[in-house]
PDB file of C-alpha atoms in Angstrom:
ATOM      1  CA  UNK A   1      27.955 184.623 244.526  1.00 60.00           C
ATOM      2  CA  UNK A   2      26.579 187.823 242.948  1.00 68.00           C
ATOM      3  CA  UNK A   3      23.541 187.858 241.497  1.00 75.00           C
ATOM      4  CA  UNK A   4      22.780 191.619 240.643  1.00 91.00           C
ATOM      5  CA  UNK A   5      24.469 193.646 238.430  1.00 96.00           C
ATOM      6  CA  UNK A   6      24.441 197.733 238.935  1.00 97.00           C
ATOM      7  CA  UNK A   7      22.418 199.926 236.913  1.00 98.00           C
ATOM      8  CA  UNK A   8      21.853 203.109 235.848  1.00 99.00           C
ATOM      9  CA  UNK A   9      19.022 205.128 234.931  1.00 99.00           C
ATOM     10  CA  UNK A  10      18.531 208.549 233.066  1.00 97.00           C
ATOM     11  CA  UNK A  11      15.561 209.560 234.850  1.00 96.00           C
ATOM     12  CA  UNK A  12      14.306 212.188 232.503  1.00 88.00           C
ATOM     13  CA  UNK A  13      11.531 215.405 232.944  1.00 87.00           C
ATOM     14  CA  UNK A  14       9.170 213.907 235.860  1.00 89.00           C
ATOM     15  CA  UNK A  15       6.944 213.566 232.785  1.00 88.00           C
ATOM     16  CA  UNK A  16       8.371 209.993 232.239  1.00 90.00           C
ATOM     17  CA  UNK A  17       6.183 208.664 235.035  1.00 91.00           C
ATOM     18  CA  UNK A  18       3.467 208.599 233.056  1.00 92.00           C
ATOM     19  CA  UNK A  19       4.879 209.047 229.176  1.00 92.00           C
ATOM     20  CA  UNK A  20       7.184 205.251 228.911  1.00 89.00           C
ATOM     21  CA  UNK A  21       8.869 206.712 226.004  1.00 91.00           C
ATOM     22  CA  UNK A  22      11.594 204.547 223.978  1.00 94.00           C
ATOM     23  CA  UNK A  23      13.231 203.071 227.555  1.00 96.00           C
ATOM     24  CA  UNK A  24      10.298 202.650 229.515  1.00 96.00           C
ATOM     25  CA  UNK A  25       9.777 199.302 228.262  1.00 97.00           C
ATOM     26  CA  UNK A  26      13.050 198.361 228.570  1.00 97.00           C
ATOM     27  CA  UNK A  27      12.930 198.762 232.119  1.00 97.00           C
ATOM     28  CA  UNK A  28      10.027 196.861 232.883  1.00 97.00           C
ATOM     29  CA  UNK A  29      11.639 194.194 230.768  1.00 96.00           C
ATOM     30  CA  UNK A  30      14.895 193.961 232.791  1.00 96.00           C
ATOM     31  CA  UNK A  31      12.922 194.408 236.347  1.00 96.00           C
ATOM     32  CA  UNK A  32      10.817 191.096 235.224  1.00 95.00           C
ATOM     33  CA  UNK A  33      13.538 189.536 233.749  1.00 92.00           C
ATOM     34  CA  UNK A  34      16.675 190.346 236.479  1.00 94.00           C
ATOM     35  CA  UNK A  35      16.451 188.069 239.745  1.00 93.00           C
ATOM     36  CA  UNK A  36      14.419 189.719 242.436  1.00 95.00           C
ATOM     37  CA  UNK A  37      16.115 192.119 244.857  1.00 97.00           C
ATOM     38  CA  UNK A  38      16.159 191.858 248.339  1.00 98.00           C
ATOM     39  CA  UNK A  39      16.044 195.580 248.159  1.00 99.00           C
ATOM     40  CA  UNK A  40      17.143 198.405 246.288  1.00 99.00           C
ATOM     41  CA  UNK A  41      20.022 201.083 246.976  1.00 99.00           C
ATOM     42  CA  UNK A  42      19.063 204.376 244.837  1.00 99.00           C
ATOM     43  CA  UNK A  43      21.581 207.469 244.588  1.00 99.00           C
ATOM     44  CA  UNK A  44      19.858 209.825 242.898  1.00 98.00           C
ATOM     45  CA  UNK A  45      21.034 213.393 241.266  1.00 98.00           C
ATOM     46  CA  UNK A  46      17.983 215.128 243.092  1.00 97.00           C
ATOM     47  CA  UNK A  47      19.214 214.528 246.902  1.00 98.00           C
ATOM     48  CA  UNK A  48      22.441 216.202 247.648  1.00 98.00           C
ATOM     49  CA  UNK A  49      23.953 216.867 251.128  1.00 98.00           C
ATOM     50  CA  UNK A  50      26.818 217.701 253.310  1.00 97.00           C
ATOM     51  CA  UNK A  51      28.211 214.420 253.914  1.00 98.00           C
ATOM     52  CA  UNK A  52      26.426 211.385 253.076  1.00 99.00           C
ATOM     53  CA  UNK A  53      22.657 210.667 254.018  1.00 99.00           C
ATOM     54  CA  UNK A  54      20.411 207.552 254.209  1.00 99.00           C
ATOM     55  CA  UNK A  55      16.730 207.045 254.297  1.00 99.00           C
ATOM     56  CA  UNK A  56      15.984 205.328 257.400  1.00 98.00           C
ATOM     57  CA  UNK A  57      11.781 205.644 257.077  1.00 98.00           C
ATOM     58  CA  UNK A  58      10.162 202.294 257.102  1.00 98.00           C
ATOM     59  CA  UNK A  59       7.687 203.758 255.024  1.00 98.00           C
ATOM     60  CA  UNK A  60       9.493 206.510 253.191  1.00 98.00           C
ATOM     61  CA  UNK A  61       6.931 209.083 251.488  1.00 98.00           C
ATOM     62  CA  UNK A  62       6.779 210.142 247.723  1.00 98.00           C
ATOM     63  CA  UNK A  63       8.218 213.520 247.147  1.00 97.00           C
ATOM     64  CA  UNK A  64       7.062 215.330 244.043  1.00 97.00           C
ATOM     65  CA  UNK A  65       9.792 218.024 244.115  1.00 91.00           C
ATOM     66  CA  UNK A  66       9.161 219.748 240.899  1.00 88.00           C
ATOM     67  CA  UNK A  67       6.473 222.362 239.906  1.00 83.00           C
ATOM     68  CA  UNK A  68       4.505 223.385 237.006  1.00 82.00           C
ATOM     69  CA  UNK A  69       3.263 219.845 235.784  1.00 86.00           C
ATOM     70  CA  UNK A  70       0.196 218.308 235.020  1.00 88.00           C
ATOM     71  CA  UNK A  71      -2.218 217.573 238.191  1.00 91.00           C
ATOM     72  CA  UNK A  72      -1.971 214.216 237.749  1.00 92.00           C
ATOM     73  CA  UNK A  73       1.727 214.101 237.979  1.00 91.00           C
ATOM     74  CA  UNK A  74       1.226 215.164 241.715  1.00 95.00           C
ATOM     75  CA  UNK A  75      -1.397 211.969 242.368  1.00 94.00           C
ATOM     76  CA  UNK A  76       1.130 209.211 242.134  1.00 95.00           C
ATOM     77  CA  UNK A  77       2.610 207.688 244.644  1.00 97.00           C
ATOM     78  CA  UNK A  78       5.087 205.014 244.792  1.00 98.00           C
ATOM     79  CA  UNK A  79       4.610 203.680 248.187  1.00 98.00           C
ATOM     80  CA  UNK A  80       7.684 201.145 248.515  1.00 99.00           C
ATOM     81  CA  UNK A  81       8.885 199.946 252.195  1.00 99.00           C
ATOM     82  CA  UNK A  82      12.173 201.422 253.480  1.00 99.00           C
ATOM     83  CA  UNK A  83      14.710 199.130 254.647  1.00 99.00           C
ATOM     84  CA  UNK A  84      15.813 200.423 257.966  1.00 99.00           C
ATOM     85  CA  UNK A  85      18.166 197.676 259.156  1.00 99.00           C
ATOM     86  CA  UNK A  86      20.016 198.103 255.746  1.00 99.00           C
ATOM     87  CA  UNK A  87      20.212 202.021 256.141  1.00 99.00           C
ATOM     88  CA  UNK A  88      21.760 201.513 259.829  1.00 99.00           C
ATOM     89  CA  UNK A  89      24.423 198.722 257.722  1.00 99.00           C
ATOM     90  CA  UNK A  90      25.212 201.440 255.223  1.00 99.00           C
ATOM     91  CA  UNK A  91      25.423 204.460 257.606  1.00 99.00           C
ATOM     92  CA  UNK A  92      28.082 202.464 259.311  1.00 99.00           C
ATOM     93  CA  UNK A  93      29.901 201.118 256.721  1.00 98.00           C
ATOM     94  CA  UNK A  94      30.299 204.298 255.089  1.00 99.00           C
ATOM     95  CA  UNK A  95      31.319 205.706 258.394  1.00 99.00           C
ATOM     96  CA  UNK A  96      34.166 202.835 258.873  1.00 98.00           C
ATOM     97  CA  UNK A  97      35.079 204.364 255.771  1.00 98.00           C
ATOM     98  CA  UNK A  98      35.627 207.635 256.428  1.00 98.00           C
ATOM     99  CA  UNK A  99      32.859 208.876 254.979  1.00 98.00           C
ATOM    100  CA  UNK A 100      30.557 211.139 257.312  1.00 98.00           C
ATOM    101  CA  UNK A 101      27.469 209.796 257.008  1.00 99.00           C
ATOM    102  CA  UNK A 102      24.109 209.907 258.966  1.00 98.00           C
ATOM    103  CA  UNK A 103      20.817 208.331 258.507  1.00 99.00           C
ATOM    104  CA  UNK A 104      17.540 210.532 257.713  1.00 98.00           C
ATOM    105  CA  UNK A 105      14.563 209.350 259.149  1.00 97.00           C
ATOM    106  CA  UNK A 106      12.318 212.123 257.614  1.00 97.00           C
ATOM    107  CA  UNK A 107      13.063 212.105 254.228  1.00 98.00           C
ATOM    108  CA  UNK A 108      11.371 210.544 251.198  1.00 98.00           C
ATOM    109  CA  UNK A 109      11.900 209.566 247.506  1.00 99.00           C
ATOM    110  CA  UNK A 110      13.009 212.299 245.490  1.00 97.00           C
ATOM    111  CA  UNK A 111      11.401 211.841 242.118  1.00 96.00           C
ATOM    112  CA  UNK A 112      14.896 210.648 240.310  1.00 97.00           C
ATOM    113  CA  UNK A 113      14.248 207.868 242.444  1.00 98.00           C
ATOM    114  CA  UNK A 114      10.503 206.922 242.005  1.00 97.00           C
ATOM    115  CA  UNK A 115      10.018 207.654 238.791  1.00 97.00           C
ATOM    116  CA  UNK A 116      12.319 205.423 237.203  1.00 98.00           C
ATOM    117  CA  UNK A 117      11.088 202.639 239.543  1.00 98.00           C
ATOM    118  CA  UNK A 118       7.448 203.414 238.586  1.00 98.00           C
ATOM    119  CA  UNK A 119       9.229 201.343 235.096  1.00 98.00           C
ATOM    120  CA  UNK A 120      11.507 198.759 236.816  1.00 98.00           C
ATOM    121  CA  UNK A 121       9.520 197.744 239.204  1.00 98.00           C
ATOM    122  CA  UNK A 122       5.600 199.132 239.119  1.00 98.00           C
ATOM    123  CA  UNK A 123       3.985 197.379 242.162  1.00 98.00           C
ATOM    124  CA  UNK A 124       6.447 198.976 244.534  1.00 98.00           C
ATOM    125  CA  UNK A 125       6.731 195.672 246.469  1.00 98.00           C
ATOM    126  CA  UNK A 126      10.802 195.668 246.855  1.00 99.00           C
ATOM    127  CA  UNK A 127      12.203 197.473 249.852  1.00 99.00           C
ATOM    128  CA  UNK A 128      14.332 200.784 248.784  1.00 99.00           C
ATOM    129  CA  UNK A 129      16.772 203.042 250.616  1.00 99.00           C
ATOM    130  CA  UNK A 130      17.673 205.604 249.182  1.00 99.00           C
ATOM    131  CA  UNK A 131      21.689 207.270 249.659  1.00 99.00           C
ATOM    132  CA  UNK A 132      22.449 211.230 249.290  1.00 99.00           C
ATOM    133  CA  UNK A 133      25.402 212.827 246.732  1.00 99.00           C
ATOM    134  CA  UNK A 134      27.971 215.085 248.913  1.00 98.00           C
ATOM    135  CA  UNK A 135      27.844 218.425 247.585  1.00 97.00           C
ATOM    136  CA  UNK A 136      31.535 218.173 246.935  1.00 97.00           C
ATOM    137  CA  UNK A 137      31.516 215.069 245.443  1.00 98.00           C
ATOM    138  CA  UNK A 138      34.456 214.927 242.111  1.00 98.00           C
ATOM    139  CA  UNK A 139      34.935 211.450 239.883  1.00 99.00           C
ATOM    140  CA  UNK A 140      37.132 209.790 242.391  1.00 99.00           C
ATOM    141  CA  UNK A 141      34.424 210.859 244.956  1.00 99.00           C
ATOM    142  CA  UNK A 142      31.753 209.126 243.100  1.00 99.00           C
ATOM    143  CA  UNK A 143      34.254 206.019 241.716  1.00 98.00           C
ATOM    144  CA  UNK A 144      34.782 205.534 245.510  1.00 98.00           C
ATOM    145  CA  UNK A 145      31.394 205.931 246.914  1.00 98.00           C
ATOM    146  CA  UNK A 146      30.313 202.972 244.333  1.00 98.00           C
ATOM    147  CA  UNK A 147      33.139 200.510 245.099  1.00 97.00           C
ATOM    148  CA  UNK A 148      32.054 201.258 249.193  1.00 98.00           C
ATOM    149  CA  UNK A 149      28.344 200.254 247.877  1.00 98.00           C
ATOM    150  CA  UNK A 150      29.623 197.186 245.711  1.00 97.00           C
ATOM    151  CA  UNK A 151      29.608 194.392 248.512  1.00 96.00           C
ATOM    152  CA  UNK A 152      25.904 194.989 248.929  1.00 97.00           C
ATOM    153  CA  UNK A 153      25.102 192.841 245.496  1.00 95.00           C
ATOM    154  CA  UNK A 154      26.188 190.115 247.222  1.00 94.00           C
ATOM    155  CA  UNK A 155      23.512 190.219 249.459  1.00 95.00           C
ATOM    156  CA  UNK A 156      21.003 190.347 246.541  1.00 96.00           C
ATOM    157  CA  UNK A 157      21.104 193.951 246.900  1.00 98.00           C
ATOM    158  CA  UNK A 158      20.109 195.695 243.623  1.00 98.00           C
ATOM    159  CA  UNK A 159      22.618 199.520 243.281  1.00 98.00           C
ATOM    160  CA  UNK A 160      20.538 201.981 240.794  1.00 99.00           C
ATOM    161  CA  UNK A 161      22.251 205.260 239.662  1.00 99.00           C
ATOM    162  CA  UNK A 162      19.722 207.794 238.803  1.00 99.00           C
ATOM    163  CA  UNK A 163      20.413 210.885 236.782  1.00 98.00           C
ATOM    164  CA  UNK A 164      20.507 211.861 232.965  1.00 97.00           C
ATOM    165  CA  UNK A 165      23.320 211.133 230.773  1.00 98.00           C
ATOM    166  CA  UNK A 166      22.885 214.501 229.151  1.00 97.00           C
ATOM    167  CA  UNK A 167      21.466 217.664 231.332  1.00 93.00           C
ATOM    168  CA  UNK A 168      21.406 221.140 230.314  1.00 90.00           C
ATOM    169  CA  UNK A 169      17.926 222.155 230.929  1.00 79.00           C
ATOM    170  CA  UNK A 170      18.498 225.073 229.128  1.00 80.00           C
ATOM    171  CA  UNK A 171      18.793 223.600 225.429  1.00 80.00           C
ATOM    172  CA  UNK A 172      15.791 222.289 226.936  1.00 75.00           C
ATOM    173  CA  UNK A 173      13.603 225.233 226.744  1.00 73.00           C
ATOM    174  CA  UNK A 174      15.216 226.683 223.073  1.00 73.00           C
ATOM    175  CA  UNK A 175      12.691 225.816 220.873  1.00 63.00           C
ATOM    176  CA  UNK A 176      12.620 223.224 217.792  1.00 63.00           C
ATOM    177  CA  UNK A 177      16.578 223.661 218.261  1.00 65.00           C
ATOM    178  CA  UNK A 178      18.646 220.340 217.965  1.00 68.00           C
ATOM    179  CA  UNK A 179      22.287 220.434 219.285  1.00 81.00           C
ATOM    180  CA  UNK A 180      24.833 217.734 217.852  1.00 91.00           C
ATOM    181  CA  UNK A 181      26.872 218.071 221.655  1.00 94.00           C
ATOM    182  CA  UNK A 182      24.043 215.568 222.937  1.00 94.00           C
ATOM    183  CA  UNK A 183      24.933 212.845 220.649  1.00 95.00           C
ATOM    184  CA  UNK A 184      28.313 212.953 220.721  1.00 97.00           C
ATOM    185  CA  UNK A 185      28.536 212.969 224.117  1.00 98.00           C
ATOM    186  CA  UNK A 186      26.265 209.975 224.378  1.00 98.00           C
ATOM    187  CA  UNK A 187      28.172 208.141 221.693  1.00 98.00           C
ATOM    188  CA  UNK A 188      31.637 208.643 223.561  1.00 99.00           C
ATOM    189  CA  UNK A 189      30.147 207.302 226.798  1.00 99.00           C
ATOM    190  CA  UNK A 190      28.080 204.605 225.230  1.00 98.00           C
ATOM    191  CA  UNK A 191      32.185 203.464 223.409  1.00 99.00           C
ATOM    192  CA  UNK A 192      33.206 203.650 227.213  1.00 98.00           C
ATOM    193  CA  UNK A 193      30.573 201.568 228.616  1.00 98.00           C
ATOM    194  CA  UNK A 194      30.870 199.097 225.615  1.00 97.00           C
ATOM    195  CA  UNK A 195      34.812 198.371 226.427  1.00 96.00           C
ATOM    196  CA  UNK A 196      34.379 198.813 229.849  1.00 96.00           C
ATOM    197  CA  UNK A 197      36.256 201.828 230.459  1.00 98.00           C
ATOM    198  CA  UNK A 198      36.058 202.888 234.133  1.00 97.00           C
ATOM    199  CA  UNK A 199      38.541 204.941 233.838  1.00 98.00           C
ATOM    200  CA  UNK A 200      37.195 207.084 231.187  1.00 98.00           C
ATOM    201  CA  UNK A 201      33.868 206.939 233.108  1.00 98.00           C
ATOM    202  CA  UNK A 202      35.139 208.337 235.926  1.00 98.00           C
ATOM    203  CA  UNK A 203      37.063 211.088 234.033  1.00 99.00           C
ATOM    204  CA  UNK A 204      34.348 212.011 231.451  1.00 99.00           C
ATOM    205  CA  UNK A 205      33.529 215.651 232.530  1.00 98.00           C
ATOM    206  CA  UNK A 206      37.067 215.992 232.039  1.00 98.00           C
ATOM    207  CA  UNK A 207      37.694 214.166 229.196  1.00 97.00           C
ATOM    208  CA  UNK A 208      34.826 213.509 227.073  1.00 98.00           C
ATOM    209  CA  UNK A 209      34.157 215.990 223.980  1.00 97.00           C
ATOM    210  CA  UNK A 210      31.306 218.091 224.954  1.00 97.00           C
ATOM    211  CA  UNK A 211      31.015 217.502 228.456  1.00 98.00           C
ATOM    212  CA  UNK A 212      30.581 220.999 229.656  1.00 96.00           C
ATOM    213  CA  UNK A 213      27.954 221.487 227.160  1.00 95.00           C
ATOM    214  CA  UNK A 214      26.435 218.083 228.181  1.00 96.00           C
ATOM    215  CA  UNK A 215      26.437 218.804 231.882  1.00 97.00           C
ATOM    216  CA  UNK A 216      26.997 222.142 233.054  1.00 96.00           C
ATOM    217  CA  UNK A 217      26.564 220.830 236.570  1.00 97.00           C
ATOM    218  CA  UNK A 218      27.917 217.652 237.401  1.00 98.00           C
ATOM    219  CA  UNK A 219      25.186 216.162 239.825  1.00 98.00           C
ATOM    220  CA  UNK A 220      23.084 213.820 237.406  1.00 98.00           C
ATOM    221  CA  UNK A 221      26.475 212.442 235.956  1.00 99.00           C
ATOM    222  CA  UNK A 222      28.041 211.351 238.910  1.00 99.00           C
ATOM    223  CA  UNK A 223      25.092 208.078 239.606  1.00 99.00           C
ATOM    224  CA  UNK A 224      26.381 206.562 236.602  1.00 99.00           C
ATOM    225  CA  UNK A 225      30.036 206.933 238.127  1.00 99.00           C
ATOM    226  CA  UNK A 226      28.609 205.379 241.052  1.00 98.00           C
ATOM    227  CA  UNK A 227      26.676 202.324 239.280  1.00 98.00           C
ATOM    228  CA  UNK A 228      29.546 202.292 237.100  1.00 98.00           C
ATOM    229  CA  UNK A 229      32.031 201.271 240.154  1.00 97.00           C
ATOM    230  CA  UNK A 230      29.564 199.449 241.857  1.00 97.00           C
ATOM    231  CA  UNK A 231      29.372 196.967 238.999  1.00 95.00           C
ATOM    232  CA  UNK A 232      31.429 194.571 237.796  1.00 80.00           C
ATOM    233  CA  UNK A 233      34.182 194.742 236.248  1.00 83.00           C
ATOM    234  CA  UNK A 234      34.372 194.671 232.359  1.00 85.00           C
ATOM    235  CA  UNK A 235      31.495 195.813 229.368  1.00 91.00           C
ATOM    236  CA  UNK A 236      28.185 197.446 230.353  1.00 95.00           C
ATOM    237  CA  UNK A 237      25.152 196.754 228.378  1.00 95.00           C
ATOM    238  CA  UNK A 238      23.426 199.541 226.397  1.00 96.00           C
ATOM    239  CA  UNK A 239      19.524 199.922 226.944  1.00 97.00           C
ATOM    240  CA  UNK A 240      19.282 202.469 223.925  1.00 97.00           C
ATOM    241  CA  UNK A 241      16.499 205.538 225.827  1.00 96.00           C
ATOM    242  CA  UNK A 242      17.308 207.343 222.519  1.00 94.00           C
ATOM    243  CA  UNK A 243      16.698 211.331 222.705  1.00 90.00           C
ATOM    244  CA  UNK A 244      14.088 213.562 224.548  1.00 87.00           C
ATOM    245  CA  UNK A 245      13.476 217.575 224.276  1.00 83.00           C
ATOM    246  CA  UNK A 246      16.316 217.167 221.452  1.00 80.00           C
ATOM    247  CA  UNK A 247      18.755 217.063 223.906  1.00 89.00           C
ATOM    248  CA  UNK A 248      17.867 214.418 227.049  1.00 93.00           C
ATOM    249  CA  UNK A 249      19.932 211.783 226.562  1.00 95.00           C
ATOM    250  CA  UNK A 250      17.217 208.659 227.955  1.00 96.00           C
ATOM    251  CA  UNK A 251      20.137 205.551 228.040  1.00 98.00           C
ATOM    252  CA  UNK A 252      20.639 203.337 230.845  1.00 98.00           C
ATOM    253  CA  UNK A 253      23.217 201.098 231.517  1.00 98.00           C
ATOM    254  CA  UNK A 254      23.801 197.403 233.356  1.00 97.00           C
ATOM    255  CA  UNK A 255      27.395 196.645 234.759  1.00 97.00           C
ATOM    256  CA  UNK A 256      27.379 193.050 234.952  1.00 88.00           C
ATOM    257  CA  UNK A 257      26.551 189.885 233.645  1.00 69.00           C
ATOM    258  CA  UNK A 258      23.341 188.863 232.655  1.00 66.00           C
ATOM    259  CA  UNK A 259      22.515 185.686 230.977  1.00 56.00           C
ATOM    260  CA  UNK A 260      22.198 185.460 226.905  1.00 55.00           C
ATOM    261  CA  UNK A 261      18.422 184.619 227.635  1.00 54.00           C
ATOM    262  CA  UNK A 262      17.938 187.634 229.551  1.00 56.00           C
ATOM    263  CA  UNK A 263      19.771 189.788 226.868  1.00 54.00           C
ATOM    264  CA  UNK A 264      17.406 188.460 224.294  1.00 53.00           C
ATOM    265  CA  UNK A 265      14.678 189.126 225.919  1.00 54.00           C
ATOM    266  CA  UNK A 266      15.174 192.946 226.596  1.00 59.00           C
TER     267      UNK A 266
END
């Protein structure tokens, strides 16, 4: 019986590692609150590949792959175990799938992975592997790479999505400027997640008002496709990140039941 819902996670400037913000607290709320993982799957916007790739490291390193941020951004680490035998499961199942995918045994934790797990889960004591984005990956792509993750929950295996619901780094840099695109972008996703309305999830770059605007590239969308279809089926639950740099869209999203006492509680 599942256990584990799917999540995901706008991951923000590296900055959130150390500034909690509005949804910081949130997710230290739901990682005390959810049952514990056996270990964690994290697709993250920052690793993208030909094909599909898996960490394989037993002891996979912290990458800091961004530049031009305080020192002590560059002193943390978040020294979580891999999970080798579940890379090798995943490499294979996604390979019985048609999906070419190989296992990495070099490569670390991109920072849309750590970070957000510096909030969840702080003592870096749960086991994490961490699976790559093909560089051609569409909606469908991503829909489909989430359902191929889905049977994992059942094996207490916690599925995190980790990219930004809103990303033009760009508006970022404009000044004082506010742009009304990054709410009503959120809003029409947040109405999708509420009714639980894949379909629209999936299609949002498409269909969603503003989504160009929101996401001129479509990398840090597609992990909430994929947490999205590795969920299951019906509403998501809202953890409200508000706004950052007027236009960094901080929400996070559960697909999947949780108990009334751990909704209160978050």
């Amino acid at each position: 019986m599942r256990t584990l819902p799917s999540l995901f996670v706008s991951h923000g400037a590296p900055t959130f590692a150390l500034e909690a913000g509005q949804v910081g607290p949130l997710l230290r709320q739901l990682g005390q609150t959810l049952p514990r993982p056996r270990a964690i799957v994290m697709v993250s916007a920052h690793w993208q590949s030909q094909g599909v790739r898996v960490t394989g490291a037993a002891r996979p390193e912290t990458i800091h792959d961004f530049r031009g941020f305080d020192d002590a951004l560059y002193e943390l680490r978040y020294p979580a175990p891999g999970e080798p035998a579940l890379a090798r499961q995943i490499v294979e199942q996604l390979n019985g799938a048609g999906w070419p995918t190989r296992l990495d045994p070099h490569r670390g934790l991109d920072h849309g992975a750590w970070v957000p797990l510096l909030h969840l889960y702080a003592d870096a004591d749960v086991p994490v592997v961490q699976v790559s984005l093909p560089h051609d990956l569409d909606g469908p792509g991503a829909e489909a790479l989430g359902l191929l993750l889905a049977p994992l929950a059942d094996d207490n295996i916690l599925i995190i999505g980790s990219g930004s619901l809103t990303h033009n780094l760009r508006d970022v840099f404009l000044g004082t400027q506010k742009f009304a695109y990054a709410k009503e972008f959120t809003d029409w996703i947040r109405a999708a997640v509420a009714r639980g309305d894949r379909d629209a999830l999936r299609d949002a770059l498409i269909m969603a008002p503003q989504a160009q605007r929101a996401h001129p590239t479509p990398e840090h969308y597609w992990p909430l496709v994929v947490a999205a279809a590795a969920g299951q089926n019906g509403p998501g639950t809202l953890l409200d990140g508000g706004m950052t740099h007027r236009v960094l869209s901080m929400d996070a999203f559960v697909f999947g039941r949780l108990p009334p006492s751990e909704l209160e509680s978050i």
